[in-house]
Amino acid sequence: MITLGIETSCDETSVAVLDGTGVLSNVIYSQLFHSEYGGVVPEVASREHLKKIVSLTELALKKAGKTKKDIELVAATAGPGLIGALLTGLNFGKSVSASIRLPFVPVNHIAAHLYSNILEKQPLEFPFIGLIVSGGHTLIVMVREMFDHEILGSTADDAAGEAFDKAAKLLGLGYPGGQLIDKYAKEGNEDYHKFPLSKIKDGKYDFSFSGIKTSLRYFLEKINFDNNMEQQLVYDICASYQRAIIESLFLKTFNAAKDFNVKRISISGGVSANSLLRKKFDDLKAVGFEIYYPRAEYSTDNAAMVALTGYLEYKHSENKQYYLSDSLKENAFARLDYENF
Ligand code: KG4
Ligand code: ZN
């Protein structure tokens, strides 16, 4: 089955073509200019998606060696994300499906990150513990079977990637900052300073990352930090800050795996690229764990994971008729509780 996937939930415009679960093409346009503003400007992002979506779809089809006539299913991210940005891709996808009378599947962006590792390992076996860590989300999920998942924990405030990005901004490093903090941390001393993480009262697997950013801000004020200070100091701060975030992600995920007696962990989202995170989880392989990460192109926002999740959802659905020509009716969206995942 040839699936056309569309992703426009934030600042990446992406279109992919899949044959079953195999990726034929996955084109991604990253709106890098947002870095000038220190974060994504929603209205600007939506307009840019609109400008790029048609040419990227043509490119994705060309790279896949397919034409519009070959498409059998259309899937687009329906939420969560920036509303204007989402609407661009969602309506484009709905229009493509309506114009060539194809089934259309609205896809939950978090589910797409969760299943993205199926693009790497087929089949990814169940059950597994999923850790989704991106610029917008931090969740631990127990996945018993395909589309049978329970959210064990999430963040009370900032996402892990956001905590990296905000720290990078305070340190004057630029946006997005996760990759830079990771790079600088390699040269630094992680014992330089202990950054505390806020304790979450009830949720055993829940996170809170806004306190650590505030404690960094106070710390920088205390040492009268400015951009002309010694480079080694920046390295040491990056290493200490990164350790606090990654230890929290690691420990809670490991505890969930122990509590649910699952030795398979799948990590996805942009922060899954972090080298300390990978090292800590990879160490678990020595005690019999299977650990999965997506390759770089499937870890940040991309349409391949959206097409895959739409295809799996369609295949999994008992009522395929439902997605057919009725797909433009409002009730097609009511059925999928994508906001609450
Ligand atoms: O999955 P993604 O594209 O965003 C959302 O869907 O929200 O992930 C982007 C996030 C950014 O916050 C970025 O700073 C972070 O992933 N990131 C990293 C690394 N590479 C990207 N964070 C820590 N270490 C990295 N190596
Ligand atoms: Zn994402």
Tab-separated table of C-alpha atoms in Angstrom, residues 19-192:
chain	number	residue	atom	x	y	z
A	19	ASP	CA	5.303	1.393	0.506
A	20	GLY	CA	3.811	-0.582	3.397
A	21	THR	CA	6.230	0.160	6.253
A	22	GLY	CA	9.168	0.802	3.900
A	23	VAL	CA	10.215	4.418	3.350
A	24	LEU	CA	10.475	5.374	-0.346
A	25	SER	CA	11.099	9.060	0.376
A	26	ASN	CA	11.051	11.411	3.367
A	27	VAL	CA	11.701	15.065	2.529
A	28	ILE	CA	12.074	17.534	5.381
A	29	TYR	CA	12.317	21.306	5.159
A	30	SER	CA	13.379	22.862	8.479
A	31	GLN	CA	12.426	26.503	8.984
A	32	LEU	CA	15.795	27.481	10.395
A	33	PHE	CA	15.103	31.221	10.299
A	34	HIS	CA	13.108	30.954	13.565
A	35	SER	CA	16.463	30.831	15.393
A	36	GLU	CA	16.735	34.602	14.838
A	37	TYR	CA	13.752	35.021	17.161
A	38	GLY	CA	14.968	32.484	19.742
A	39	GLY	CA	11.957	30.221	19.189
A	40	VAL	CA	9.245	29.262	16.711
A	41	VAL	CA	6.897	32.086	15.641
A	42	PRO	CA	3.568	30.252	15.032
A	43	GLU	CA	2.066	32.535	12.380
A	44	VAL	CA	5.296	32.674	10.389
A	45	ALA	CA	5.582	28.873	10.596
A	46	SER	CA	2.059	28.402	9.177
A	47	ARG	CA	2.710	30.718	6.230
A	48	GLU	CA	5.965	28.967	5.435
A	49	HIS	CA	4.269	25.527	5.484
A	50	LEU	CA	1.757	26.859	3.004
A	51	LYS	CA	4.509	28.059	0.672
A	52	LYS	CA	6.389	24.754	0.711
A	53	ILE	CA	3.816	21.999	0.992
A	54	VAL	CA	2.974	21.553	-2.713
A	55	SER	CA	6.544	21.559	-4.010
A	56	LEU	CA	7.668	19.224	-1.201
A	57	THR	CA	4.878	16.790	-2.077
A	58	GLU	CA	5.963	16.824	-5.725
A	59	LEU	CA	9.559	16.254	-4.628
A	60	ALA	CA	8.630	13.397	-2.270
A	61	LEU	CA	6.666	11.646	-5.053
A	62	LYS	CA	9.508	12.173	-7.536
A	63	LYS	CA	12.123	10.815	-5.128
A	64	ALA	CA	9.904	7.804	-4.460
A	65	GLY	CA	9.514	7.176	-8.190
A	66	LYS	CA	5.723	7.504	-7.862
A	67	THR	CA	2.980	9.754	-9.191
A	68	LYS	CA	-0.222	11.030	-7.623
A	69	LYS	CA	-2.075	8.103	-9.217
A	70	ASP	CA	-0.035	5.600	-7.178
A	71	ILE	CA	-1.121	6.953	-3.770
A	72	GLU	CA	-3.543	4.653	-1.937
A	73	LEU	CA	-3.772	6.274	1.488
A	74	VAL	CA	-3.167	9.784	2.850
A	75	ALA	CA	-2.143	10.500	6.454
A	76	ALA	CA	-1.457	13.879	8.062
A	77	THR	CA	-0.640	15.052	11.574
A	78	ALA	CA	-3.845	16.280	13.241
A	79	GLY	CA	-2.424	17.252	16.651
A	80	PRO	CA	-1.009	18.125	19.046
A	81	GLY	CA	0.988	21.060	17.716
A	82	LEU	CA	0.703	24.708	16.679
A	83	ILE	CA	-2.864	25.080	15.495
A	84	GLY	CA	-2.219	27.206	12.389
A	85	ALA	CA	0.706	25.023	11.354
A	86	LEU	CA	-1.328	21.841	11.848
A	87	LEU	CA	-4.251	23.155	9.834
A	88	THR	CA	-2.026	23.743	6.812
A	89	GLY	CA	-0.888	20.131	6.485
A	90	LEU	CA	-4.154	18.641	7.667
A	91	ASN	CA	-6.252	20.507	5.128
A	92	PHE	CA	-3.756	19.876	2.386
A	93	GLY	CA	-3.870	16.137	3.161
A	94	LYS	CA	-7.667	16.150	3.288
A	95	SER	CA	-7.794	17.950	-0.064
A	96	VAL	CA	-5.439	15.464	-1.715
A	97	SER	CA	-7.507	12.562	-0.394
A	98	ALA	CA	-10.786	14.172	-1.470
A	99	SER	CA	-9.555	15.076	-4.928
A	100	ILE	CA	-8.470	11.523	-5.715
A	101	ARG	CA	-11.063	9.856	-3.462
A	102	LEU	CA	-8.676	8.098	-1.140
A	103	PRO	CA	-8.957	7.100	2.505
A	104	PHE	CA	-7.533	9.691	4.869
A	105	VAL	CA	-6.150	9.078	8.372
A	106	PRO	CA	-5.602	11.941	10.855
A	107	VAL	CA	-2.523	11.050	12.921
A	108	ASN	CA	-1.586	11.854	16.494
A	109	HIS	CA	1.912	13.373	16.472
A	110	ILE	CA	2.932	11.726	19.749
A	111	ALA	CA	1.808	8.303	18.522
A	112	ALA	CA	3.897	8.944	15.397
A	113	HIS	CA	7.018	9.574	17.538
A	114	LEU	CA	6.154	6.511	19.635
A	115	TYR	CA	5.982	4.179	16.619
A	116	SER	CA	8.850	5.816	14.706
A	117	ASN	CA	11.241	3.042	15.715
A	118	ILE	CA	9.217	0.573	13.655
A	119	LEU	CA	10.838	2.349	10.693
A	120	GLU	CA	14.167	1.077	12.066
A	121	LYS	CA	13.302	-2.365	13.333
A	122	GLN	CA	10.558	-4.347	11.755
A	123	PRO	CA	8.773	-5.709	13.556
A	124	LEU	CA	9.490	-3.860	16.807
A	125	GLU	CA	8.208	-6.394	19.302
A	126	PHE	CA	5.711	-5.761	22.073
A	127	PRO	CA	5.460	-5.008	24.916
A	128	PHE	CA	7.876	-2.107	25.258
A	129	ILE	CA	8.342	1.005	27.356
A	130	GLY	CA	8.347	4.093	25.149
A	131	LEU	CA	10.183	7.267	26.149
A	132	ILE	CA	9.187	10.185	23.923
A	133	VAL	CA	11.495	13.148	24.419
A	134	SER	CA	11.224	16.110	22.096
A	135	GLY	CA	11.038	19.886	22.073
A	136	GLY	CA	7.345	19.727	22.900
A	137	HIS	CA	6.781	16.439	24.747
A	138	THR	CA	8.165	14.236	27.483
A	139	LEU	CA	6.247	11.026	28.115
A	140	ILE	CA	6.781	7.520	29.413
A	141	VAL	CA	4.339	5.084	27.832
A	142	MET	CA	3.686	1.400	28.433
A	143	VAL	CA	2.920	-0.132	25.032
A	144	ARG	CA	1.323	-3.570	25.420
A	145	GLU	CA	0.303	-4.084	21.809
A	146	MET	CA	-0.038	-1.888	18.736
A	147	PHE	CA	-2.343	1.012	19.681
A	148	ASP	CA	-2.780	-0.385	23.186
A	149	HIS	CA	-0.820	2.106	25.248
A	150	GLU	CA	-0.999	3.611	28.699
A	151	ILE	CA	0.693	6.906	29.527
A	152	LEU	CA	2.615	6.302	32.760
A	153	GLY	CA	4.107	9.753	33.122
A	154	SER	CA	4.535	13.098	31.439
A	155	THR	CA	5.912	16.523	32.232
A	156	ALA	CA	4.110	18.926	34.526
A	157	ASP	CA	5.638	21.923	32.740
A	158	ASP	CA	8.496	22.171	30.218
A	159	ALA	CA	9.489	19.328	27.911
A	160	ALA	CA	13.033	17.956	28.133
A	161	GLY	CA	14.016	19.500	24.781
A	162	GLU	CA	12.566	22.817	25.907
A	163	ALA	CA	14.723	22.682	29.050
A	164	PHE	CA	17.774	22.245	26.809
A	165	ASP	CA	16.662	25.045	24.481
A	166	LYS	CA	15.960	27.509	27.300
A	167	ALA	CA	19.335	26.811	28.907
A	168	ALA	CA	21.078	27.366	25.591
A	169	LYS	CA	19.321	30.695	25.296
A	170	LEU	CA	20.413	31.748	28.818
A	171	LEU	CA	23.969	30.767	27.936
A	172	GLY	CA	23.777	32.713	24.662
A	173	LEU	CA	24.363	29.615	22.544
A	174	GLY	CA	21.494	29.911	20.036
A	175	TYR	CA	18.386	27.923	19.113
A	176	PRO	CA	17.678	25.018	19.145
A	177	GLY	CA	20.202	24.360	21.863
A	178	GLY	CA	20.028	20.650	22.700
A	179	GLN	CA	22.637	19.629	20.175
A	180	LEU	CA	25.037	22.406	21.262
A	181	ILE	CA	24.693	21.622	24.963
A	182	ASP	CA	25.358	17.969	24.127
A	183	LYS	CA	28.496	18.960	22.185
A	184	TYR	CA	29.834	21.348	24.843
A	185	ALA	CA	29.023	18.928	27.667
A	186	LYS	CA	31.561	16.487	26.199
A	187	GLU	CA	34.348	18.965	27.120
A	188	GLY	CA	32.971	19.761	30.579
A	189	ASN	CA	32.929	18.471	34.148
A	190	GLU	CA	29.487	17.175	35.095
A	191	ASP	CA	30.312	17.459	38.812
A	192	TYR	CA	30.950	21.201	38.489
